[in-house]
Short mmCIF file of C-alpha atoms and ligand atoms in Angstrom, two decimals:
data_model
loop_
_atom_site.label_atom_id
_atom_site.label_comp_id
_atom_site.label_asym_id
_atom_site.label_seq_id
_atom_site.Cartn_x
_atom_site.Cartn_y
_atom_site.Cartn_z
CA MET A 54 -213.81 44.51 61.52
CA ILE A 55 -210.67 43.86 59.98
CA VAL A 56 -211.52 42.55 57.36
CA LYS A 57 -213.56 45.82 56.49
CA SER A 58 -210.63 48.41 57.44
CA LEU A 59 -208.60 46.28 55.11
CA PHE A 60 -211.00 46.49 52.42
CA VAL A 61 -211.45 50.10 52.96
CA LEU A 62 -207.62 50.81 53.22
CA ILE A 63 -206.86 49.23 49.77
CA ILE A 64 -210.08 50.58 47.13
CA SER A 65 -208.32 54.71 48.71
CA ILE A 66 -204.93 53.64 48.14
CA VAL A 67 -206.04 52.34 44.33
CA ILE A 68 -208.58 55.56 44.35
CA GLY A 69 -205.62 57.73 45.53
CA TYR A 70 -203.15 55.30 42.39
CA VAL A 71 -205.93 56.50 40.12
CA LEU A 72 -206.20 60.10 40.70
CA TYR A 73 -202.48 60.51 40.71
CA LYS A 74 -202.26 58.63 38.02
CA LYS A 75 -205.10 61.47 36.05
CA GLN A 76 -202.80 63.78 37.62
CA LEU A 77 -199.89 62.64 36.05
CA VAL A 78 -202.04 62.87 32.62
CA ASN A 79 -203.20 66.28 32.77
CA ASP A 80 -200.20 67.67 33.83
CA ASN A 81 -198.60 67.08 30.55
CA GLU A 82 -201.03 66.78 27.73
CA ILE A 83 -200.12 70.13 26.49
CA GLU A 84 -196.52 68.40 26.18
CA GLN A 85 -198.30 65.32 24.81
CA GLU A 86 -200.52 67.37 22.36
CA ILE A 87 -197.18 69.07 20.95
CA ILE A 88 -195.40 65.59 20.39
CA ALA A 89 -197.99 64.69 18.48
CA SER A 90 -198.73 67.00 16.08
CA TRP A 91 -194.86 66.94 15.45
CA SER A 92 -195.23 63.29 14.84
CA GLU A 93 -198.47 64.56 12.41
CA SER A 94 -196.58 67.38 11.04
CA ILE A 95 -192.95 66.85 10.81
CA VAL A 96 -191.49 65.29 7.57
CA LEU A 97 -188.23 64.68 5.11
CA PRO A 98 -187.40 66.73 2.56
CA LYS A 99 -187.98 64.88 -1.20
CA LYS A 100 -184.43 65.73 -2.11
CA GLN A 101 -181.77 65.09 0.69
CA PHE A 102 -178.44 66.23 1.49
CA ARG A 103 -175.96 62.15 0.66
CA LYS A 104 -172.31 64.17 0.64
CA LEU A 105 -171.62 66.54 3.66
CA LEU A 106 -167.95 68.23 4.46
CA VAL A 107 -167.97 69.37 7.65
CA GLY A 108 -165.00 71.00 9.72
CA ILE A 109 -163.51 72.84 11.05
CA ASN A 110 -163.01 72.42 14.69
CA SER A 111 -163.18 68.97 16.48
CA ASN A 112 -161.15 68.12 19.14
CA VAL A 113 -161.15 65.57 22.58
CA ASP A 114 -163.22 67.22 26.06
CA LEU A 115 -161.86 65.02 28.96
CA ILE A 116 -163.46 65.44 31.86
CA VAL A 117 -161.79 64.96 35.58
CA PRO A 118 -162.94 65.84 39.22
CA GLY A 119 -160.97 69.75 39.57
CA VAL A 120 -160.00 69.05 43.06
CA GLU A 121 -158.47 65.33 42.98
CA LEU A 122 -156.79 66.73 39.89
CA LEU A 123 -155.03 69.80 41.93
CA LEU A 124 -153.88 67.47 44.51
CA LYS A 125 -152.84 64.77 42.08
CA LEU A 126 -150.42 67.55 40.16
CA ASN A 127 -149.75 68.34 44.61
CA ILE A 128 -150.66 71.65 43.83
CA THR A 129 -151.82 72.98 47.67
CA PRO A 130 -154.63 75.25 47.86
CA GLY A 131 -153.61 79.80 48.01
CA ASN A 132 -154.60 83.28 47.01
CA ASP A 133 -157.27 82.86 43.71
CA PHE A 134 -156.19 86.12 40.68
CA ASN A 135 -158.08 85.54 37.88
CA HIS A 136 -155.63 85.39 35.26
CA ASP A 137 -156.84 86.07 31.22
CA GLN A 138 -154.25 83.16 29.86
CA LEU A 139 -152.60 80.43 32.34
CA TYR A 140 -148.47 79.69 32.07
CA THR A 141 -147.89 78.30 35.21
CA LEU A 142 -149.41 75.25 37.62
CA ASP A 143 -150.07 78.59 40.04
CA HIS A 144 -151.67 80.65 37.09
CA LEU A 145 -154.08 77.14 37.33
CA GLN A 146 -154.49 77.00 40.82
CA GLU A 147 -155.57 81.05 41.61
CA THR A 148 -157.50 80.97 38.49
CA PHE A 149 -159.46 77.85 39.57
CA SER A 150 -160.05 78.78 43.02
CA HIS A 151 -161.04 81.96 41.83
CA PHE A 152 -163.83 80.90 39.81
CA PHE A 153 -164.62 77.38 42.10
CA ARG A 154 -165.42 80.41 44.64
CA LYS A 155 -168.02 82.29 42.87
CA GLY A 156 -169.35 79.09 41.14
CA SER A 157 -168.99 80.54 37.39
CA ALA A 158 -167.50 78.38 34.28
CA ALA A 159 -164.78 79.45 32.68
CA GLU A 160 -162.63 78.35 30.21
CA ARG A 161 -158.21 79.99 29.70
CA ALA A 162 -156.24 79.13 27.73
CA PHE A 163 -153.06 77.19 28.59
CA MET A 164 -150.49 78.93 26.69
CA ASP A 165 -147.50 76.33 27.89
CA ASP A 166 -147.32 72.98 25.39
CA LYS A 167 -145.19 70.93 27.78
CA LEU A 168 -146.31 71.48 30.34
CA PHE A 169 -149.95 70.89 30.39
CA ARG A 170 -149.23 67.78 28.21
CA LYS A 171 -148.22 66.67 31.71
CA ILE A 172 -151.34 67.89 33.21
CA VAL A 173 -153.61 66.16 30.68
CA SER A 174 -150.91 62.69 31.47
CA GLU A 175 -152.52 63.41 35.00
CA ALA A 176 -155.68 64.07 34.15
CA GLU A 177 -156.04 60.93 32.14
CA LYS A 178 -154.20 58.72 35.18
CA LEU A 179 -157.00 59.89 38.10
CA SER A 180 -159.45 56.90 38.96
CA ASN A 181 -162.66 57.86 35.92
CA PRO A 182 -160.80 60.11 33.43
CA LYS A 183 -164.52 60.33 31.27
CA PHE A 184 -163.40 60.83 27.20
CA TYR A 185 -165.59 62.53 25.21
CA ILE A 186 -166.23 64.22 21.60
CA GLY A 187 -165.52 67.69 21.69
CA GLY A 188 -165.22 71.10 19.33
CA ASN A 189 -168.26 72.29 17.52
CA ALA A 190 -167.43 70.00 13.72
CA ALA A 191 -167.19 66.69 15.47
CA LEU A 192 -170.81 66.91 17.02
CA ILE A 193 -172.47 68.33 14.36
CA GLY A 194 -171.06 65.69 12.09
CA ASN A 195 -171.51 62.96 14.91
CA LYS A 196 -174.84 64.00 15.17
CA ILE A 197 -175.71 62.92 11.76
CA ALA A 198 -173.62 60.60 11.55
CA GLN A 199 -175.67 59.08 14.47
CA VAL A 200 -179.23 59.63 12.82
CA PHE A 201 -179.00 59.23 9.10
CA PRO A 202 -176.13 56.70 8.95
CA GLU A 203 -176.89 55.95 4.80
CA VAL A 204 -175.49 59.85 4.04
CA GLU A 205 -171.27 59.86 3.41
CA LEU A 206 -170.14 62.64 6.39
CA HIS A 207 -166.26 63.53 5.74
CA LEU A 208 -164.74 65.85 8.45
CA VAL A 209 -162.33 67.73 7.78
CA GLY A 210 -160.39 68.99 11.62
CA PRO A 211 -157.77 67.98 13.76
CA VAL A 212 -158.11 64.47 14.89
CA GLY A 213 -156.03 62.13 17.27
CA PRO A 214 -156.13 58.67 17.96
CA LYS A 215 -158.57 58.79 20.93
CA LEU A 216 -160.70 60.94 19.18
CA GLN A 217 -160.78 58.70 16.20
CA GLU A 218 -161.58 55.88 18.13
CA LEU A 219 -164.27 58.47 19.83
CA LEU A 220 -165.84 58.97 15.99
CA PRO A 221 -168.65 57.25 14.31
CA SER A 222 -167.11 54.72 12.12
CA SER A 223 -169.14 55.37 9.21
CA ILE A 224 -167.59 59.55 9.52
CA THR A 225 -164.73 59.51 6.71
CA VAL A 226 -161.29 61.54 8.72
CA PRO A 227 -159.55 61.84 5.25
CA LYS A 228 -154.98 61.89 5.90
CA ILE A 229 -155.48 65.90 6.25
CA SER A 230 -157.16 66.27 8.66
CA HIS A 231 -154.78 63.47 11.30
CA ILE A 232 -152.90 65.07 14.32
CA GLU A 233 -150.17 63.45 16.00
CA LYS A 234 -151.60 64.31 19.65
CA ASP A 235 -155.23 64.50 20.58
CA GLU A 236 -155.94 67.91 20.98
CA VAL A 237 -157.53 68.03 24.69
CA HIS A 238 -159.48 70.19 26.23
CA LEU A 239 -159.49 69.78 30.41
CA ILE A 240 -162.77 69.95 31.89
CA MET A 241 -162.55 70.11 35.44
CA GLU A 242 -165.50 69.57 37.16
CA TYR A 243 -166.73 70.78 40.40
CA GLN A 244 -170.12 69.56 42.97
CA VAL A 245 -171.83 71.85 44.62
CA GLU A 246 -170.80 72.04 48.46
CA GLU A 247 -167.16 70.91 47.44
CA VAL A 248 -164.23 72.33 49.35
CA TRP A 249 -160.69 73.56 48.44
CA GLY A 250 -158.62 75.18 50.75
CA PRO A 251 -161.05 78.07 52.44
CA HIS A 252 -163.25 77.32 49.36
CA ARG A 253 -166.24 76.21 48.97
CA ALA A 254 -168.18 75.64 45.64
CA PRO A 255 -172.08 77.52 45.63
CA VAL A 256 -172.96 75.78 42.22
CA ALA A 257 -172.19 72.96 40.52
CA THR A 258 -169.73 73.66 37.18
CA ARG A 259 -166.69 72.87 35.29
CA PHE A 260 -163.33 74.80 34.53
CA ILE A 261 -162.23 74.68 30.71
CA THR A 262 -158.33 74.52 29.76
CA SER A 263 -156.80 73.88 27.28
CA TYR A 264 -153.37 74.27 24.59
CA ASP A 265 -155.02 74.08 21.92
CA GLU A 266 -153.04 75.97 18.20
CA SER A 267 -155.12 73.85 15.20
CA ASN A 268 -157.88 74.50 17.05
CA SER A 269 -156.81 78.77 17.69
CA LYS A 270 -155.16 79.23 14.80
CA ALA A 271 -157.41 77.17 12.62
CA THR A 272 -154.58 75.38 10.70
CA LEU A 273 -156.87 73.27 8.46
CA ILE A 274 -159.03 76.13 6.72
CA GLU A 275 -157.20 75.58 3.35
CA ALA A 276 -157.33 71.87 3.54
CA PHE A 277 -160.77 72.06 4.50
CA PHE A 278 -161.77 74.50 1.07
CA GLN A 279 -159.06 72.11 -0.86
CA TYR A 280 -160.72 69.56 -0.29
CA ILE A 281 -163.75 70.83 -2.02
CA GLN A 282 -162.97 70.74 -4.92
CA ASN A 283 -162.25 66.57 -5.25
CA TYR A 284 -165.15 65.16 -2.81
CA HIS A 285 -168.13 67.06 -4.80
CA PRO A 286 -170.01 67.84 -1.28
CA ASP A 287 -174.23 68.11 -1.58
CA LEU A 288 -173.70 70.61 1.69
CA ILE A 289 -171.01 72.17 3.83
CA ILE A 290 -171.05 72.68 7.09
CA LEU A 291 -168.27 75.61 8.86
CA SER A 292 -167.72 76.51 12.55
CA GLY A 293 -164.95 77.13 14.42
CA LEU A 294 -164.88 80.81 13.16
CA HIS A 295 -165.23 82.18 17.48
CA LEU A 296 -161.82 79.96 19.08
CA LEU A 297 -159.45 82.58 16.53
CA GLU A 298 -161.53 85.09 19.00
CA GLY A 299 -157.81 84.69 21.15
CA GLN A 300 -155.73 86.13 18.16
CA PRO A 301 -154.17 89.18 17.51
CA SER A 302 -156.53 91.16 15.39
CA GLU A 303 -153.79 91.20 13.05
CA PHE A 304 -154.04 87.69 12.50
CA PHE A 305 -157.59 87.82 12.55
CA SER A 306 -158.74 89.38 9.95
CA GLN A 307 -155.65 87.63 7.41
CA LYS A 308 -157.78 84.49 8.00
CA LEU A 309 -160.96 86.37 7.71
CA SER A 310 -159.47 87.57 4.58
CA LEU A 311 -158.35 83.96 3.40
CA ILE A 312 -162.11 82.50 4.56
CA GLN A 313 -163.83 85.04 2.52
CA ALA A 314 -162.02 84.71 -0.27
CA GLU A 315 -162.82 80.63 -0.48
CA LEU A 316 -165.77 81.51 0.26
CA ALA A 317 -166.51 83.13 -3.15
CA LYS A 318 -165.22 80.07 -4.85
CA VAL A 319 -167.13 78.07 -3.82
CA PRO A 320 -169.76 77.28 -6.33
CA ASN A 321 -173.05 78.20 -6.39
CA ALA A 322 -175.06 75.03 -6.17
CA ILE A 323 -173.38 73.96 -3.58
CA PRO A 324 -174.88 75.64 0.00
CA VAL A 325 -172.40 76.36 2.76
CA HIS A 326 -174.32 76.52 6.69
CA LEU A 327 -172.20 78.36 9.16
CA GLU A 328 -172.77 77.65 12.78
CA LEU A 329 -171.39 80.65 14.93
CA ALA A 330 -170.56 80.38 18.80
CA SER A 331 -169.93 82.87 21.48
CA MET A 332 -167.95 85.57 21.14
CA VAL A 333 -167.44 89.18 22.93
CA ASN A 334 -165.22 90.67 20.81
CA LYS A 335 -167.24 93.26 18.68
CA LYS A 336 -164.64 94.47 16.10
CA PHE A 337 -164.16 90.84 15.39
CA VAL A 338 -167.69 89.90 15.72
CA LYS A 339 -168.03 92.62 13.30
CA GLU A 340 -165.28 91.48 10.82
CA ILE A 341 -167.79 88.19 10.92
CA ALA A 342 -170.43 90.04 10.48
CA ASP A 343 -169.15 92.73 7.31
CA ASN A 344 -166.71 89.95 5.20
CA ILE A 345 -168.35 86.55 6.24
CA VAL A 346 -172.18 86.42 6.13
CA SER A 347 -172.98 87.16 2.86
CA LYS A 348 -170.77 85.19 1.44
CA VAL A 349 -172.76 82.11 2.95
CA SER A 350 -176.40 80.37 1.75
CA SER A 351 -177.13 79.01 5.92
CA LEU A 352 -176.89 80.89 9.53
CA GLY A 353 -177.11 78.62 12.40
CA LEU A 354 -177.04 81.06 15.87
CA ASN A 355 -178.53 81.64 20.08
CA GLU A 356 -180.24 84.66 21.51
CA GLN A 357 -176.38 85.59 22.89
CA GLU A 358 -175.31 85.66 19.06
CA LEU A 359 -177.91 86.81 17.11
CA THR A 360 -178.29 90.37 19.29
CA PHE A 361 -174.75 90.64 19.57
CA LEU A 362 -174.11 90.19 15.32
CA SER A 363 -176.95 93.27 15.66
CA HIS A 364 -174.89 95.28 18.68
CA ALA A 365 -172.07 94.77 16.32
CA ALA A 366 -173.40 95.71 13.09
CA LYS A 367 -176.13 98.18 14.47
CA GLY A 368 -178.57 96.50 13.90
CA PRO A 369 -182.55 96.11 15.06
CA HIS A 370 -182.62 96.33 18.99
CA SER A 371 -178.74 96.73 19.03
CA GLU A 372 -179.33 97.19 22.80
CA TYR A 373 -181.20 94.35 23.30
CA PHE A 374 -178.08 91.61 23.57
CA GLU A 375 -177.18 93.67 27.27
CA THR A 376 -181.21 93.70 28.59
CA ILE A 377 -182.33 89.98 28.07
CA GLN A 378 -183.68 87.76 31.16
CA GLY A 379 -185.68 84.74 30.63
CA GLN A 380 -186.29 84.37 26.99
CA PRO A 381 -185.58 86.45 24.14
CA GLU A 382 -188.64 87.94 22.89
CA ILE A 383 -189.79 86.87 19.76
CA HIS A 384 -191.02 90.12 17.61
CA LYS A 385 -187.04 91.27 18.43
CA ILE A 386 -185.73 88.37 17.76
CA SER A 387 -187.81 88.34 14.15
CA ASP A 388 -187.05 91.49 13.24
CA ILE A 389 -183.35 90.32 13.63
CA ILE A 390 -183.70 87.39 11.21
CA LEU A 391 -185.36 89.96 9.01
CA TRP A 392 -182.42 92.38 8.87
CA VAL A 393 -179.94 90.27 8.69
CA LEU A 394 -181.53 88.59 5.67
CA ILE A 395 -182.46 91.80 3.98
CA THR A 396 -178.48 92.73 4.72
CA TYR A 397 -176.85 90.58 4.09
CA GLY A 398 -178.84 88.45 1.66
CA HIS A 399 -179.30 88.24 -2.33
CA SER A 400 -180.93 92.05 -3.38
CA LYS A 401 -181.51 93.60 -6.76
CA GLU A 402 -178.04 96.11 -4.74
CA ASN A 403 -176.40 93.05 -3.90
CA PRO A 404 -176.80 90.54 -5.88
CA SER A 405 -173.27 88.89 -5.10
CA TYR A 406 -174.75 88.23 -1.76
CA LYS A 407 -175.58 84.31 -0.66
CA LEU A 408 -177.60 84.58 2.40
CA THR A 409 -180.77 82.36 2.32
CA ARG A 410 -181.64 81.88 5.35
CA VAL A 411 -180.94 81.73 9.14
CA HIS A 412 -181.54 79.25 12.07
CA PHE A 413 -182.41 80.92 15.40
CA HIS A 414 -182.24 78.97 18.34
CA CYS A 415 -182.84 79.36 22.37
CA LEU A 416 -183.83 77.40 25.31
CA THR A 417 -187.50 78.03 24.56
CA TYR A 418 -188.48 78.48 20.74
CA HIS A 419 -186.41 78.48 17.51
CA ILE A 420 -187.30 80.40 13.93
CA ILE A 421 -186.20 79.95 11.32
CA GLY A 422 -186.28 82.69 8.02
CA ILE A 423 -186.13 81.86 4.56
CA HIS A 424 -185.82 83.09 0.65
CA PRO A 425 -188.76 80.59 -0.74
CA SER A 426 -186.96 80.30 -4.05
CA ALA A 427 -183.39 78.58 -2.66
CA TRP A 428 -184.77 76.52 0.43
CA SER A 429 -188.65 74.37 0.73
CA ASN A 430 -189.82 72.40 3.34
CA ASN A 431 -189.08 75.00 6.40
CA PRO A 432 -191.59 74.52 9.35
CA SER A 433 -190.20 70.47 8.98
CA ALA A 434 -186.80 71.15 10.02
CA VAL A 435 -187.56 73.94 12.41
CA GLY A 436 -190.29 71.50 13.86
CA ALA A 437 -187.35 68.44 13.78
CA GLY A 438 -184.86 71.28 15.78
CA THR A 439 -187.07 71.65 18.69
CA ARG A 440 -188.17 68.18 19.00
CA VAL A 441 -184.02 66.51 19.07
CA ALA A 442 -183.51 69.72 21.43
CA GLY A 443 -185.40 68.20 24.38
CA ILE A 444 -184.93 64.45 23.27
CA GLN A 445 -180.68 64.97 23.64
CA ALA A 446 -180.62 67.40 26.76
CA CYS A 447 -183.28 64.38 28.47
CA ASP A 448 -180.88 61.93 27.18
CA VAL A 449 -183.20 59.97 25.61
CA GLU A 450 -184.62 58.02 21.58
CA SER A 451 -187.85 60.10 21.63
CA PRO A 452 -189.71 62.94 23.08
CA ASP A 453 -191.21 61.78 26.41
CA PRO A 454 -193.74 64.14 27.89
CA ASP A 455 -193.43 63.33 32.00
CA LEU A 456 -189.79 64.28 31.23
CA VAL A 457 -190.54 67.99 29.27
CA THR A 458 -192.16 71.00 30.12
CA LEU A 459 -193.44 74.27 27.77
CA LYS A 460 -191.83 78.07 28.76
CA PHE A 461 -193.30 79.55 26.11
CA PRO A 462 -195.18 83.29 26.80
CA GLU A 463 -198.82 83.11 27.30
CA LYS A 464 -198.83 86.73 24.26
CA PHE A 465 -196.46 86.77 21.91
CA LYS A 466 -196.23 89.05 18.65
CA LEU A 467 -194.44 87.81 15.45
CA PHE A 468 -192.49 90.81 14.75
CA SER A 469 -192.58 94.32 15.84
CA GLY A 470 -196.62 96.09 15.15
CA ASP A 471 -197.97 91.95 14.90
CA LYS A 472 -201.07 91.74 16.83
CA GLU A 473 -201.05 89.79 20.28
CA ARG A 474 -200.91 86.02 19.89
CA SER A 475 -201.54 82.78 21.61
CA LEU A 476 -200.19 79.17 20.82
CA ASN A 477 -202.12 76.76 19.73
CA GLU A 478 -201.36 73.56 21.44
CA SER A 479 -202.41 71.32 18.57
CA LYS A 480 -200.81 73.13 15.98
CA PRO A 481 -197.55 74.83 17.53
CA ILE A 482 -195.22 75.08 14.71
CA ILE A 483 -196.61 78.72 13.19
CA THR A 484 -195.73 79.89 9.43
CA TRP A 485 -196.01 83.60 8.47
CA LYS A 486 -194.29 86.02 5.55
CA LYS A 487 -192.73 89.05 6.24
CA GLU A 488 -190.87 91.00 2.74
CA GLY A 489 -190.34 88.23 0.31
CA PHE A 490 -189.32 85.79 2.89
CA HIS A 491 -190.78 82.59 5.35
CA PHE A 492 -190.32 82.12 8.55
CA ALA A 493 -191.37 79.16 10.72
CA LEU A 494 -190.98 79.20 14.36
CA SER A 495 -192.02 75.66 16.89
CA PRO A 496 -191.58 76.17 20.14
CA VAL A 497 -188.88 73.54 22.66
CA LEU A 498 -190.36 70.86 24.81
CA VAL A 499 -187.40 72.34 27.37
CA CYS A 500 -186.06 68.88 29.60
CA LYS A 501 -186.63 69.64 33.09
CA GLN A 502 -183.44 68.06 34.34
CA PRO A 503 -181.45 68.07 31.05
CA LEU A 504 -178.26 65.36 31.41
CA LYS A 505 -176.73 66.05 28.22
CA THR A 506 -176.88 69.79 27.30
CA VAL A 507 -173.30 70.34 25.57
CA GLY A 508 -173.01 70.55 21.59
CA LEU A 509 -177.10 70.78 21.92
CA GLY A 510 -176.99 73.89 19.90
CA ASP A 511 -174.67 71.86 17.14
CA SER A 512 -177.36 69.00 17.60
CA ILE A 513 -180.30 71.62 16.05
CA SER A 514 -178.55 73.14 13.72
CA ALA A 515 -177.61 69.92 12.08
CA THR A 516 -181.46 68.55 12.26
CA GLY A 517 -182.64 71.48 11.20
CA LEU A 518 -180.25 71.44 8.00
CA MET A 519 -180.70 68.33 7.88
CA PHE A 520 -184.48 68.57 6.83
CA SER A 521 -184.42 71.26 5.06
CA GLU A 522 -184.15 70.88 0.93
CA PHE A 523 -181.81 73.76 -1.05
CA VAL A 524 -184.16 74.41 -4.13
CA SER A 525 -181.11 76.81 -5.79
CA ASN A 526 -179.19 79.01 -4.92
CA VAL A 527 -180.94 82.61 -5.36
CA ASN A 528 -177.25 83.25 -7.75
CA SER A 529 -177.95 80.78 -10.04
C1 NAG B 633 -205.73 75.15 16.86
O1 NAG B 633 -205.71 74.00 16.07
C2 NAG B 633 -206.69 73.01 15.85
C3 NAG B 633 -205.58 72.15 14.24
O2 NAG B 633 -204.95 73.14 13.36
C4 NAG B 633 -207.70 74.47 14.93
O3 NAG B 633 -209.06 72.39 15.27
C5 NAG B 633 -208.51 74.63 16.42
O4 NAG B 633 -209.66 75.03 15.81
C6 NAG B 633 -207.33 75.43 16.52
N1 NAG B 633 -207.61 76.35 18.08
C7 NAG B 633 -207.35 77.78 17.91
C8 NAG B 633 -208.28 78.59 19.07
O5 NAG B 633 -207.69 77.92 17.19
#
């Protein structure tokens, strides 16, 4: 009797396990199919970029437990108040408390150099300070060096001793990039339900502060452009303009006209990619649109940046940035990309304009629009960018269908006026043509439990570029 029961029990367990496994397999069938299609269809271009110049923002991210740091600094909990800029330890305490209580991520500039250095040196003495590469340019360089070790890559951006140590040795950091002390961005993390005085954090997030002279004033921008003359790169990647947003409007405009003049001098044969980052000042964004976007060959941005650009420069769906909820609608995003390409791209009316490529990335899908006489291998470029998003967020070596999920609309249109479509998982990369431009879209397999989200956009854009082929500049 006992033997029989045991037998039944074992059989049940085996059957249960088999059913459970089958369920798992069925659950991620779509993801498996997309990954398989990517592996089949994504190919490197015939002629790859081999000599890169990347700049100009780089720093060390120092991550510490925020409350522990405040205690170490002998700061006691007190009022909460939202200061725009931090001059004292009280300002730090009050502003930290303000966002800690609300549980929202925030970043504030620290205005006192000496005091900030003291805070950093205390932070370094905590039990487990973690140092990471920070700044879009350094993150882009790091990604390319990891995936394409044979590529020659020079980084012009502020690099102190610590960052130098963190960067892969295959990245060349020229003398002009060296600074005596690292620009440190202090990331004060806290956990959900953590307590600071009378406050309890409703979610886990972070408060960031830095005194960052080099990056906030783009002090290396002249050196960056001068470097081109002797180095002769075949691709230039520029980022960090958003950090100028903290400067007075006159300073901002002066820097921008300098950048504009320098961009005009870059030989037509060398494409320049500009990676944008989040900005809130409409006037500054309009200035970038008017003066810079038509002077670069390629632009990388996310949904906030693209829709805000359209708002600032009066493009289509110009109020959309205020109402986006969840994932942005594909046809609206693609309308805006087309408008950017037409408005800032080369044409009979604007023969000196250079823009021929826009790489859009958001959590759930990416689109790249190109001028086909300037770029090729576009479907692979967009596919490679989406594939790396899931890999990096999950912090794995290759796509894992169990860890990711497709979050794509069941029905969508590719542009306004298009018919309704649905995704074919066996052919996830969709291509179309509009007004002489070629578009490619790929869904992202979104990481279910992301571990690494810092620099995700940078990795996506870097990968997309390395899978793109620059055929020729339309102007040359
Ligand atoms: C999906 O794509 C595959 C591969 O190209 C094709 O064979 C199949 O017919 C497509 N399915 C639909 C419903 O269009």
